[in-house]
JSON list of C-alpha atoms in Angstrom, two decimals:
[
{"chain": "A", "resi": 1, "resn": "UNK", "atom": "CA", "xyz": [14.53, -0.58, 12.40]},
{"chain": "A", "resi": 2, "resn": "UNK", "atom": "CA", "xyz": [10.93, -0.50, 12.03]},
{"chain": "A", "resi": 3, "resn": "UNK", "atom": "CA", "xyz": [8.60, -3.79, 11.72]},
{"chain": "A", "resi": 4, "resn": "UNK", "atom": "CA", "xyz": [5.51, -4.64, 11.24]},
{"chain": "A", "resi": 5, "resn": "UNK", "atom": "CA", "xyz": [4.26, -8.83, 11.45]},
{"chain": "A", "resi": 6, "resn": "UNK", "atom": "CA", "xyz": [1.32, -9.81, 10.61]},
{"chain": "A", "resi": 7, "resn": "UNK", "atom": "CA", "xyz": [-0.60, -13.12, 10.68]},
{"chain": "A", "resi": 8, "resn": "UNK", "atom": "CA", "xyz": [-1.82, -15.70, 10.48]},
{"chain": "A", "resi": 9, "resn": "UNK", "atom": "CA", "xyz": [-0.64, -15.61, 6.79]},
{"chain": "A", "resi": 10, "resn": "UNK", "atom": "CA", "xyz": [-3.30, -17.70, 5.64]},
{"chain": "A", "resi": 11, "resn": "UNK", "atom": "CA", "xyz": [-7.22, -17.85, 7.27]},
{"chain": "A", "resi": 12, "resn": "UNK", "atom": "CA", "xyz": [-10.02, -19.90, 5.80]},
{"chain": "A", "resi": 13, "resn": "UNK", "atom": "CA", "xyz": [-13.14, -19.06, 7.55]},
{"chain": "A", "resi": 14, "resn": "UNK", "atom": "CA", "xyz": [-16.87, -20.27, 6.93]},
{"chain": "A", "resi": 15, "resn": "UNK", "atom": "CA", "xyz": [-19.03, -17.96, 5.22]},
{"chain": "A", "resi": 16, "resn": "UNK", "atom": "CA", "xyz": [-21.15, -16.57, 8.17]},
{"chain": "A", "resi": 17, "resn": "UNK", "atom": "CA", "xyz": [-18.55, -16.92, 10.59]},
{"chain": "A", "resi": 18, "resn": "UNK", "atom": "CA", "xyz": [-15.42, -13.73, 12.17]},
{"chain": "A", "resi": 19, "resn": "UNK", "atom": "CA", "xyz": [-12.26, -13.76, 10.95]},
{"chain": "A", "resi": 20, "resn": "UNK", "atom": "CA", "xyz": [-9.71, -11.90, 13.34]},
{"chain": "A", "resi": 21, "resn": "UNK", "atom": "CA", "xyz": [-6.14, -10.99, 11.49]},
{"chain": "A", "resi": 22, "resn": "UNK", "atom": "CA", "xyz": [-3.21, -9.83, 14.58]},
{"chain": "A", "resi": 23, "resn": "UNK", "atom": "CA", "xyz": [-0.13, -7.24, 13.77]},
{"chain": "A", "resi": 24, "resn": "UNK", "atom": "CA", "xyz": [2.05, -6.23, 16.16]},
{"chain": "A", "resi": 25, "resn": "UNK", "atom": "CA", "xyz": [4.70, -3.23, 15.34]},
{"chain": "A", "resi": 26, "resn": "UNK", "atom": "CA", "xyz": [8.22, -2.32, 16.50]},
{"chain": "A", "resi": 27, "resn": "UNK", "atom": "CA", "xyz": [8.20, 1.51, 15.90]},
{"chain": "A", "resi": 28, "resn": "UNK", "atom": "CA", "xyz": [6.46, 2.83, 19.56]},
{"chain": "A", "resi": 29, "resn": "UNK", "atom": "CA", "xyz": [6.35, 6.25, 17.35]},
{"chain": "A", "resi": 30, "resn": "UNK", "atom": "CA", "xyz": [4.02, 4.54, 15.01]},
{"chain": "A", "resi": 31, "resn": "UNK", "atom": "CA", "xyz": [0.45, 6.45, 15.35]},
{"chain": "A", "resi": 32, "resn": "UNK", "atom": "CA", "xyz": [-1.06, 5.26, 12.51]},
{"chain": "A", "resi": 33, "resn": "UNK", "atom": "CA", "xyz": [-2.64, 1.90, 11.65]},
{"chain": "A", "resi": 34, "resn": "UNK", "atom": "CA", "xyz": [-4.51, 1.60, 7.69]},
{"chain": "A", "resi": 35, "resn": "UNK", "atom": "CA", "xyz": [-5.74, -2.12, 6.59]},
{"chain": "A", "resi": 36, "resn": "UNK", "atom": "CA", "xyz": [-5.74, -2.49, 2.86]},
{"chain": "A", "resi": 37, "resn": "UNK", "atom": "CA", "xyz": [-7.31, -5.43, 1.00]},
{"chain": "A", "resi": 38, "resn": "UNK", "atom": "CA", "xyz": [-5.74, -6.63, -2.09]},
{"chain": "A", "resi": 39, "resn": "UNK", "atom": "CA", "xyz": [-7.77, -8.88, -4.13]},
{"chain": "A", "resi": 40, "resn": "UNK", "atom": "CA", "xyz": [-5.63, -10.89, -6.40]},
{"chain": "A", "resi": 41, "resn": "UNK", "atom": "CA", "xyz": [-3.76, -9.03, -9.15]},
{"chain": "A", "resi": 42, "resn": "UNK", "atom": "CA", "xyz": [-5.65, -5.80, -7.94]},
{"chain": "A", "resi": 43, "resn": "UNK", "atom": "CA", "xyz": [-4.60, -2.57, -6.04]},
{"chain": "A", "resi": 44, "resn": "UNK", "atom": "CA", "xyz": [-4.38, -2.29, -2.52]},
{"chain": "A", "resi": 45, "resn": "UNK", "atom": "CA", "xyz": [-7.51, -0.46, -1.06]},
{"chain": "A", "resi": 46, "resn": "UNK", "atom": "CA", "xyz": [-7.49, 1.26, 2.31]},
{"chain": "A", "resi": 47, "resn": "UNK", "atom": "CA", "xyz": [-10.50, -0.34, 3.76]},
{"chain": "A", "resi": 48, "resn": "UNK", "atom": "CA", "xyz": [-9.88, 1.06, 7.30]},
{"chain": "A", "resi": 49, "resn": "UNK", "atom": "CA", "xyz": [-8.26, 3.15, 9.92]},
{"chain": "A", "resi": 50, "resn": "UNK", "atom": "CA", "xyz": [-7.20, 4.00, 13.47]},
{"chain": "A", "resi": 51, "resn": "UNK", "atom": "CA", "xyz": [-5.15, 6.15, 15.43]},
{"chain": "A", "resi": 52, "resn": "UNK", "atom": "CA", "xyz": [-3.49, 5.99, 18.01]},
{"chain": "A", "resi": 53, "resn": "UNK", "atom": "CA", "xyz": [-5.65, 7.87, 20.64]},
{"chain": "A", "resi": 54, "resn": "UNK", "atom": "CA", "xyz": [-8.55, 5.67, 19.50]},
{"chain": "A", "resi": 55, "resn": "UNK", "atom": "CA", "xyz": [-8.53, 1.99, 21.04]},
{"chain": "A", "resi": 56, "resn": "UNK", "atom": "CA", "xyz": [-12.04, 0.64, 18.90]},
{"chain": "A", "resi": 57, "resn": "UNK", "atom": "CA", "xyz": [-13.33, 1.30, 15.61]},
{"chain": "A", "resi": 58, "resn": "UNK", "atom": "CA", "xyz": [-16.08, 0.22, 13.74]},
{"chain": "A", "resi": 59, "resn": "UNK", "atom": "CA", "xyz": [-17.42, 0.52, 10.23]},
{"chain": "A", "resi": 60, "resn": "UNK", "atom": "CA", "xyz": [-20.52, -1.92, 9.42]},
{"chain": "A", "resi": 61, "resn": "UNK", "atom": "CA", "xyz": [-18.54, -5.41, 9.56]},
{"chain": "A", "resi": 62, "resn": "UNK", "atom": "CA", "xyz": [-15.38, -4.80, 9.87]},
{"chain": "A", "resi": 63, "resn": "UNK", "atom": "CA", "xyz": [-13.47, -3.25, 13.11]},
{"chain": "A", "resi": 64, "resn": "UNK", "atom": "CA", "xyz": [-9.96, -2.62, 13.99]},
{"chain": "A", "resi": 65, "resn": "UNK", "atom": "CA", "xyz": [-8.66, -2.72, 17.96]},
{"chain": "A", "resi": 66, "resn": "UNK", "atom": "CA", "xyz": [-5.64, -1.13, 18.89]},
{"chain": "A", "resi": 67, "resn": "UNK", "atom": "CA", "xyz": [-3.73, -2.01, 22.36]},
{"chain": "A", "resi": 68, "resn": "UNK", "atom": "CA", "xyz": [-0.61, 0.85, 21.82]},
{"chain": "A", "resi": 69, "resn": "UNK", "atom": "CA", "xyz": [1.01, -0.25, 25.55]},
{"chain": "A", "resi": 70, "resn": "UNK", "atom": "CA", "xyz": [1.23, -4.22, 23.59]},
{"chain": "A", "resi": 71, "resn": "UNK", "atom": "CA", "xyz": [1.48, -2.72, 20.44]},
{"chain": "A", "resi": 72, "resn": "UNK", "atom": "CA", "xyz": [-1.02, -5.04, 18.93]},
{"chain": "A", "resi": 73, "resn": "UNK", "atom": "CA", "xyz": [-3.70, -3.96, 16.52]},
{"chain": "A", "resi": 74, "resn": "UNK", "atom": "CA", "xyz": [-6.56, -6.16, 15.11]},
{"chain": "A", "resi": 75, "resn": "UNK", "atom": "CA", "xyz": [-9.12, -6.48, 12.46]},
{"chain": "A", "resi": 76, "resn": "UNK", "atom": "CA", "xyz": [-11.93, -7.85, 12.81]},
{"chain": "A", "resi": 77, "resn": "UNK", "atom": "CA", "xyz": [-14.35, -9.19, 10.11]},
{"chain": "A", "resi": 78, "resn": "UNK", "atom": "CA", "xyz": [-18.33, -10.50, 11.27]},
{"chain": "A", "resi": 79, "resn": "UNK", "atom": "CA", "xyz": [-20.61, -12.36, 9.35]},
{"chain": "A", "resi": 80, "resn": "UNK", "atom": "CA", "xyz": [-17.95, -12.97, 6.59]},
{"chain": "A", "resi": 81, "resn": "UNK", "atom": "CA", "xyz": [-18.91, -13.29, 2.73]},
{"chain": "A", "resi": 82, "resn": "UNK", "atom": "CA", "xyz": [-17.52, -14.38, -0.33]},
{"chain": "A", "resi": 83, "resn": "UNK", "atom": "CA", "xyz": [-16.22, -10.95, -1.94]},
{"chain": "A", "resi": 84, "resn": "UNK", "atom": "CA", "xyz": [-14.19, -10.75, 1.47]},
{"chain": "A", "resi": 85, "resn": "UNK", "atom": "CA", "xyz": [-12.26, -13.46, 0.12]},
{"chain": "A", "resi": 86, "resn": "UNK", "atom": "CA", "xyz": [-8.64, -11.10, -0.60]},
{"chain": "A", "resi": 87, "resn": "UNK", "atom": "CA", "xyz": [-5.41, -10.61, 0.99]},
{"chain": "A", "resi": 88, "resn": "UNK", "atom": "CA", "xyz": [-5.28, -8.19, 3.91]},
{"chain": "A", "resi": 89, "resn": "UNK", "atom": "CA", "xyz": [-2.18, -5.92, 4.76]},
{"chain": "A", "resi": 90, "resn": "UNK", "atom": "CA", "xyz": [-2.27, -4.10, 8.14]},
{"chain": "A", "resi": 91, "resn": "UNK", "atom": "CA", "xyz": [0.65, -1.12, 8.31]},
{"chain": "A", "resi": 92, "resn": "UNK", "atom": "CA", "xyz": [2.11, 1.21, 10.63]},
{"chain": "A", "resi": 93, "resn": "UNK", "atom": "CA", "xyz": [3.32, 5.09, 10.03]},
{"chain": "A", "resi": 94, "resn": "UNK", "atom": "CA", "xyz": [4.08, 8.02, 11.98]},
{"chain": "A", "resi": 95, "resn": "UNK", "atom": "CA", "xyz": [1.57, 10.20, 10.38]},
{"chain": "A", "resi": 96, "resn": "UNK", "atom": "CA", "xyz": [3.56, 13.68, 10.25]},
{"chain": "A", "resi": 97, "resn": "UNK", "atom": "CA", "xyz": [4.98, 13.37, 6.78]},
{"chain": "A", "resi": 98, "resn": "UNK", "atom": "CA", "xyz": [4.31, 11.91, 3.76]},
{"chain": "A", "resi": 99, "resn": "UNK", "atom": "CA", "xyz": [6.71, 8.84, 4.68]},
{"chain": "A", "resi": 100, "resn": "UNK", "atom": "CA", "xyz": [6.61, 5.44, 4.24]},
{"chain": "A", "resi": 101, "resn": "UNK", "atom": "CA", "xyz": [4.23, 3.02, 5.59]},
{"chain": "A", "resi": 102, "resn": "UNK", "atom": "CA", "xyz": [5.32, -0.51, 6.52]},
{"chain": "A", "resi": 103, "resn": "UNK", "atom": "CA", "xyz": [3.41, -2.82, 5.60]},
{"chain": "A", "resi": 104, "resn": "UNK", "atom": "CA", "xyz": [2.44, -6.29, 7.15]},
{"chain": "A", "resi": 105, "resn": "UNK", "atom": "CA", "xyz": [3.55, -9.55, 5.23]},
{"chain": "A", "resi": 106, "resn": "UNK", "atom": "CA", "xyz": [-0.25, -9.94, 4.60]},
{"chain": "A", "resi": 107, "resn": "UNK", "atom": "CA", "xyz": [-3.21, -11.93, 5.09]},
{"chain": "A", "resi": 108, "resn": "UNK", "atom": "CA", "xyz": [-4.61, -14.27, 2.51]},
{"chain": "A", "resi": 109, "resn": "UNK", "atom": "CA", "xyz": [-8.32, -14.91, 3.77]},
{"chain": "A", "resi": 110, "resn": "UNK", "atom": "CA", "xyz": [-10.26, -17.17, 2.33]},
{"chain": "A", "resi": 111, "resn": "UNK", "atom": "CA", "xyz": [-14.12, -17.64, 2.81]},
{"chain": "A", "resi": 112, "resn": "UNK", "atom": "CA", "xyz": [-15.50, -21.00, 2.40]},
{"chain": "A", "resi": 113, "resn": "UNK", "atom": "CA", "xyz": [-19.13, -21.28, 1.01]},
{"chain": "B", "resi": 1, "resn": "UNK", "atom": "CA", "xyz": [-14.58, 10.14, -9.27]},
{"chain": "B", "resi": 2, "resn": "UNK", "atom": "CA", "xyz": [-10.87, 10.22, -10.40]},
{"chain": "B", "resi": 3, "resn": "UNK", "atom": "CA", "xyz": [-8.68, 7.77, -9.44]},
{"chain": "B", "resi": 4, "resn": "UNK", "atom": "CA", "xyz": [-5.33, 7.42, -9.64]},
{"chain": "B", "resi": 5, "resn": "UNK", "atom": "CA", "xyz": [-4.08, 6.73, -13.48]},
{"chain": "B", "resi": 6, "resn": "UNK", "atom": "CA", "xyz": [-0.97, 4.64, -13.78]},
{"chain": "B", "resi": 7, "resn": "UNK", "atom": "CA", "xyz": [0.70, 4.20, -17.39]},
{"chain": "B", "resi": 8, "resn": "UNK", "atom": "CA", "xyz": [1.18, 1.74, -19.03]},
{"chain": "B", "resi": 9, "resn": "UNK", "atom": "CA", "xyz": [-0.94, -0.74, -17.49]},
{"chain": "B", "resi": 10, "resn": "UNK", "atom": "CA", "xyz": [1.59, -3.95, -18.49]},
{"chain": "B", "resi": 11, "resn": "UNK", "atom": "CA", "xyz": [5.39, -3.28, -19.81]},
{"chain": "B", "resi": 12, "resn": "UNK", "atom": "CA", "xyz": [8.08, -5.83, -21.67]},
{"chain": "B", "resi": 13, "resn": "UNK", "atom": "CA", "xyz": [11.72, -5.18, -21.28]},
{"chain": "B", "resi": 14, "resn": "UNK", "atom": "CA", "xyz": [14.76, -6.65, -21.71]},
{"chain": "B", "resi": 15, "resn": "UNK", "atom": "CA", "xyz": [17.42, -6.47, -19.59]},
{"chain": "B", "resi": 16, "resn": "UNK", "atom": "CA", "xyz": [19.71, -3.69, -19.10]},
{"chain": "B", "resi": 17, "resn": "UNK", "atom": "CA", "xyz": [16.83, -1.39, -21.31]},
{"chain": "B", "resi": 18, "resn": "UNK", "atom": "CA", "xyz": [15.12, 1.74, -19.40]},
{"chain": "B", "resi": 19, "resn": "UNK", "atom": "CA", "xyz": [11.59, 2.17, -18.65]},
{"chain": "B", "resi": 20, "resn": "UNK", "atom": "CA", "xyz": [9.62, 5.05, -17.73]},
{"chain": "B", "resi": 21, "resn": "UNK", "atom": "CA", "xyz": [6.18, 4.22, -14.94]},
{"chain": "B", "resi": 22, "resn": "UNK", "atom": "CA", "xyz": [4.12, 7.52, -15.17]},
{"chain": "B", "resi": 23, "resn": "UNK", "atom": "CA", "xyz": [1.83, 8.41, -12.57]},
{"chain": "B", "resi": 24, "resn": "UNK", "atom": "CA", "xyz": [-1.25, 10.97, -12.30]},
{"chain": "B", "resi": 25, "resn": "UNK", "atom": "CA", "xyz": [-2.18, 11.47, -9.10]},
{"chain": "B", "resi": 26, "resn": "UNK", "atom": "CA", "xyz": [-6.20, 12.27, -8.16]},
{"chain": "B", "resi": 27, "resn": "UNK", "atom": "CA", "xyz": [-6.44, 15.75, -8.84]},
{"chain": "B", "resi": 28, "resn": "UNK", "atom": "CA", "xyz": [-5.61, 18.20, -5.56]},
{"chain": "B", "resi": 29, "resn": "UNK", "atom": "CA", "xyz": [-3.89, 15.14, -3.99]},
{"chain": "B", "resi": 30, "resn": "UNK", "atom": "CA", "xyz": [-0.48, 16.50, -2.76]},
{"chain": "B", "resi": 31, "resn": "UNK", "atom": "CA", "xyz": [1.45, 13.34, -2.22]},
{"chain": "B", "resi": 32, "resn": "UNK", "atom": "CA", "xyz": [2.46, 10.81, -4.37]},
{"chain": "B", "resi": 33, "resn": "UNK", "atom": "CA", "xyz": [3.73, 7.58, -3.39]},
{"chain": "B", "resi": 34, "resn": "UNK", "atom": "CA", "xyz": [5.36, 4.26, -4.95]},
{"chain": "B", "resi": 35, "resn": "UNK", "atom": "CA", "xyz": [5.52, 1.07, -4.28]},
{"chain": "B", "resi": 36, "resn": "UNK", "atom": "CA", "xyz": [7.05, -2.37, -6.02]},
{"chain": "B", "resi": 37, "resn": "UNK", "atom": "CA", "xyz": [5.20, -5.40, -4.82]},
{"chain": "B", "resi": 38, "resn": "UNK", "atom": "CA", "xyz": [6.98, -8.71, -6.21]},
{"chain": "B", "resi": 39, "resn": "UNK", "atom": "CA", "xyz": [4.74, -12.13, -6.58]},
{"chain": "B", "resi": 40, "resn": "UNK", "atom": "CA", "xyz": [3.12, -13.29, -3.27]},
{"chain": "B", "resi": 41, "resn": "UNK", "atom": "CA", "xyz": [4.71, -10.28, -1.72]},
{"chain": "B", "resi": 42, "resn": "UNK", "atom": "CA", "xyz": [3.53, -7.23, 0.37]},
{"chain": "B", "resi": 43, "resn": "UNK", "atom": "CA", "xyz": [4.13, -3.12, -0.93]},
{"chain": "B", "resi": 44, "resn": "UNK", "atom": "CA", "xyz": [7.62, -2.37, -0.53]},
{"chain": "B", "resi": 45, "resn": "UNK", "atom": "CA", "xyz": [7.87, 1.43, -0.85]},
{"chain": "B", "resi": 46, "resn": "UNK", "atom": "CA", "xyz": [10.00, 2.96, -2.64]},
{"chain": "B", "resi": 47, "resn": "UNK", "atom": "CA", "xyz": [9.58, 7.07, -2.85]},
{"chain": "B", "resi": 48, "resn": "UNK", "atom": "CA", "xyz": [7.38, 9.47, -1.88]},
{"chain": "B", "resi": 49, "resn": "UNK", "atom": "CA", "xyz": [7.24, 13.01, -3.06]},
{"chain": "B", "resi": 50, "resn": "UNK", "atom": "CA", "xyz": [4.92, 15.58, -1.42]},
{"chain": "B", "resi": 51, "resn": "UNK", "atom": "CA", "xyz": [4.32, 19.62, -3.05]},
{"chain": "B", "resi": 52, "resn": "UNK", "atom": "CA", "xyz": [6.78, 17.92, -6.19]},
{"chain": "B", "resi": 53, "resn": "UNK", "atom": "CA", "xyz": [9.21, 17.48, -4.01]},
{"chain": "B", "resi": 54, "resn": "UNK", "atom": "CA", "xyz": [11.17, 14.22, -2.85]},
{"chain": "B", "resi": 55, "resn": "UNK", "atom": "CA", "xyz": [9.68, 13.88, 0.85]},
{"chain": "B", "resi": 56, "resn": "UNK", "atom": "CA", "xyz": [11.08, 10.38, 1.45]},
{"chain": "B", "resi": 57, "resn": "UNK", "atom": "CA", "xyz": [12.77, 6.98, 0.06]},
{"chain": "B", "resi": 58, "resn": "UNK", "atom": "CA", "xyz": [13.11, 3.68, 1.06]},
{"chain": "B", "resi": 59, "resn": "UNK", "atom": "CA", "xyz": [14.31, 0.81, -0.19]},
{"chain": "B", "resi": 60, "resn": "UNK", "atom": "CA", "xyz": [15.00, 2.00, -4.08]},
{"chain": "B", "resi": 61, "resn": "UNK", "atom": "CA", "xyz": [18.10, 1.46, -6.14]},
{"chain": "B", "resi": 62, "resn": "UNK", "atom": "CA", "xyz": [20.32, 3.35, -7.27]},
{"chain": "B", "resi": 63, "resn": "UNK", "atom": "CA", "xyz": [19.13, 2.48, -10.83]},
{"chain": "B", "resi": 64, "resn": "UNK", "atom": "CA", "xyz": [15.84, 3.93, -10.39]},
{"chain": "B", "resi": 65, "resn": "UNK", "atom": "CA", "xyz": [15.09, 7.94, -10.20]},
{"chain": "B", "resi": 66, "resn": "UNK", "atom": "CA", "xyz": [11.97, 9.33, -9.70]},
{"chain": "B", "resi": 67, "resn": "UNK", "atom": "CA", "xyz": [10.50, 13.34, -9.67]},
{"chain": "B", "resi": 68, "resn": "UNK", "atom": "CA", "xyz": [7.45, 14.58, -9.81]},
{"chain": "B", "resi": 69, "resn": "UNK", "atom": "CA", "xyz": [6.45, 17.30, -12.70]},
{"chain": "B", "resi": 70, "resn": "UNK", "atom": "CA", "xyz": [4.65, 20.90, -11.81]},
{"chain": "B", "resi": 71, "resn": "UNK", "atom": "CA", "xyz": [1.71, 19.21, -12.83]},
{"chain": "B", "resi": 72, "resn": "UNK", "atom": "CA", "xyz": [1.77, 16.83, -9.73]},
{"chain": "B", "resi": 73, "resn": "UNK", "atom": "CA", "xyz": [1.81, 14.16, -12.20]},
{"chain": "B", "resi": 74, "resn": "UNK", "atom": "CA", "xyz": [4.97, 11.80, -11.78]},
{"chain": "B", "resi": 75, "resn": "UNK", "atom": "CA", "xyz": [7.78, 9.09, -13.07]},
{"chain": "B", "resi": 76, "resn": "UNK", "atom": "CA", "xyz": [9.60, 6.55, -12.28]},
{"chain": "B", "resi": 77, "resn": "UNK", "atom": "CA", "xyz": [12.58, 5.65, -14.29]},
{"chain": "B", "resi": 78, "resn": "UNK", "atom": "CA", "xyz": [14.24, 2.93, -14.08]},
{"chain": "B", "resi": 79, "resn": "UNK", "atom": "CA", "xyz": [17.46, 2.04, -15.73]},
{"chain": "B", "resi": 80, "resn": "UNK", "atom": "CA", "xyz": [20.23, -1.06, -16.67]},
{"chain": "B", "resi": 81, "resn": "UNK", "atom": "CA", "xyz": [17.06, -3.52, -15.86]},
{"chain": "B", "resi": 82, "resn": "UNK", "atom": "CA", "xyz": [17.57, -6.96, -14.28]},
{"chain": "B", "resi": 83, "resn": "UNK", "atom": "CA", "xyz": [15.47, -10.08, -13.91]},
{"chain": "B", "resi": 84, "resn": "UNK", "atom": "CA", "xyz": [14.59, -8.98, -10.83]},
{"chain": "B", "resi": 85, "resn": "UNK", "atom": "CA", "xyz": [12.75, -5.65, -11.21]},
{"chain": "B", "resi": 86, "resn": "UNK", "atom": "CA", "xyz": [9.81, -7.60, -12.76]},
{"chain": "B", "resi": 87, "resn": "UNK", "atom": "CA", "xyz": [6.94, -6.78, -10.19]},
{"chain": "B", "resi": 88, "resn": "UNK", "atom": "CA", "xyz": [3.82, -4.61, -9.94]},
{"chain": "B", "resi": 89, "resn": "UNK", "atom": "CA", "xyz": [4.57, -1.03, -9.70]},
{"chain": "B", "resi": 90, "resn": "UNK", "atom": "CA", "xyz": [2.03, 0.96, -7.48]},
{"chain": "B", "resi": 91, "resn": "UNK", "atom": "CA", "xyz": [1.06, 4.33, -7.49]},
{"chain": "B", "resi": 92, "resn": "UNK", "atom": "CA", "xyz": [-0.87, 5.85, -4.63]},
{"chain": "B", "resi": 93, "resn": "UNK", "atom": "CA", "xyz": [-1.32, 9.62, -3.92]},
{"chain": "B", "resi": 94, "resn": "UNK", "atom": "CA", "xyz": [-3.50, 11.80, -0.92]},
{"chain": "B", "resi": 95, "resn": "UNK", "atom": "CA", "xyz": [-4.32, 14.48, 0.73]},
{"chain": "B", "resi": 96, "resn": "UNK", "atom": "CA", "xyz": [-1.65, 14.78, 3.27]},
{"chain": "B", "resi": 97, "resn": "UNK", "atom": "CA", "xyz": [-4.23, 16.86, 5.28]},
{"chain": "B", "resi": 98, "resn": "UNK", "atom": "CA", "xyz": [-7.04, 14.28, 4.85]},
{"chain": "B", "resi": 99, "resn": "UNK", "atom": "CA", "xyz": [-4.09, 11.21, 5.14]},
{"chain": "B", "resi": 100, "resn": "UNK", "atom": "CA", "xyz": [-0.63, 11.98, 6.69]},
{"chain": "B", "resi": 101, "resn": "UNK", "atom": "CA", "xyz": [2.23, 9.68, 6.01]},
{"chain": "B", "resi": 102, "resn": "UNK", "atom": "CA", "xyz": [-0.59, 7.15, 4.34]},
{"chain": "B", "resi": 103, "resn": "UNK", "atom": "CA", "xyz": [-0.90, 6.29, 0.68]},
{"chain": "B", "resi": 104, "resn": "UNK", "atom": "CA", "xyz": [-4.75, 6.05, 0.76]},
{"chain": "B", "resi": 105, "resn": "UNK", "atom": "CA", "xyz": [-5.78, 5.73, -3.68]},
{"chain": "B", "resi": 106, "resn": "UNK", "atom": "CA", "xyz": [-3.25, 3.36, -5.32]},
{"chain": "B", "resi": 107, "resn": "UNK", "atom": "CA", "xyz": [-3.78, 3.61, -9.22]},
{"chain": "B", "resi": 108, "resn": "UNK", "atom": "CA", "xyz": [-3.85, -0.13, -11.07]},
{"chain": "B", "resi": 109, "resn": "UNK", "atom": "CA", "xyz": [-0.23, -0.83, -11.12]},
{"chain": "B", "resi": 110, "resn": "UNK", "atom": "CA", "xyz": [1.79, -1.05, -14.08]},
{"chain": "B", "resi": 111, "resn": "UNK", "atom": "CA", "xyz": [2.84, -4.53, -14.55]},
{"chain": "B", "resi": 112, "resn": "UNK", "atom": "CA", "xyz": [6.71, -4.95, -15.67]},
{"chain": "B", "resi": 113, "resn": "UNK", "atom": "CA", "xyz": [8.30, -7.34, -16.98]},
{"chain": "B", "resi": 114, "resn": "UNK", "atom": "CA", "xyz": [11.82, -7.96, -17.89]},
{"chain": "B", "resi": 115, "resn": "UNK", "atom": "CA", "xyz": [12.73, -10.96, -19.64]}
]
């Protein structure tokens, strides 16, 4: 069945440094890749997304890249700040209907002051 | 701006009891998703609705059922509760044309504890 693998499971970076989280997906029909941020005890929040017809998308300090051939996509956070500490989930879906999203297993990002 | 509203926020039930979780999507959103998230786990898709019709079904036990009503609010009904049902249950809503196939806006969740 469809699967999304995410790594690393935990990541600790110095404040101001960059953080990179990587995901791979198995369903070649996936064409939409959202990223969610979930702070402890709170709801997941959609922070950025990318569609399969785009290779890269940037929003301020956050960028996502997609390699459809390799079925890889990544989240890049630059100039990390303490408020970036959270669990980040990648996900993959086919955007053809109100269908299920397959989430990655999550990356717990900690920003060291 | 109005967000996805879930009620109750916390619920404690005993084994074999029944629970009903409610979700009020963002006005004009036409899709609703339900997710179950265990401690330290990623959200697991349960079921989704588009325009009040069931759209897709995930790993939802037969003991659970859900529906979406004419006012677009949705309810997740859980019967014969088991200890393993203890989790955070999220509802999410989207406008299909804007976020096709994606749960874009999550509610704050209902924390269900089965004792």
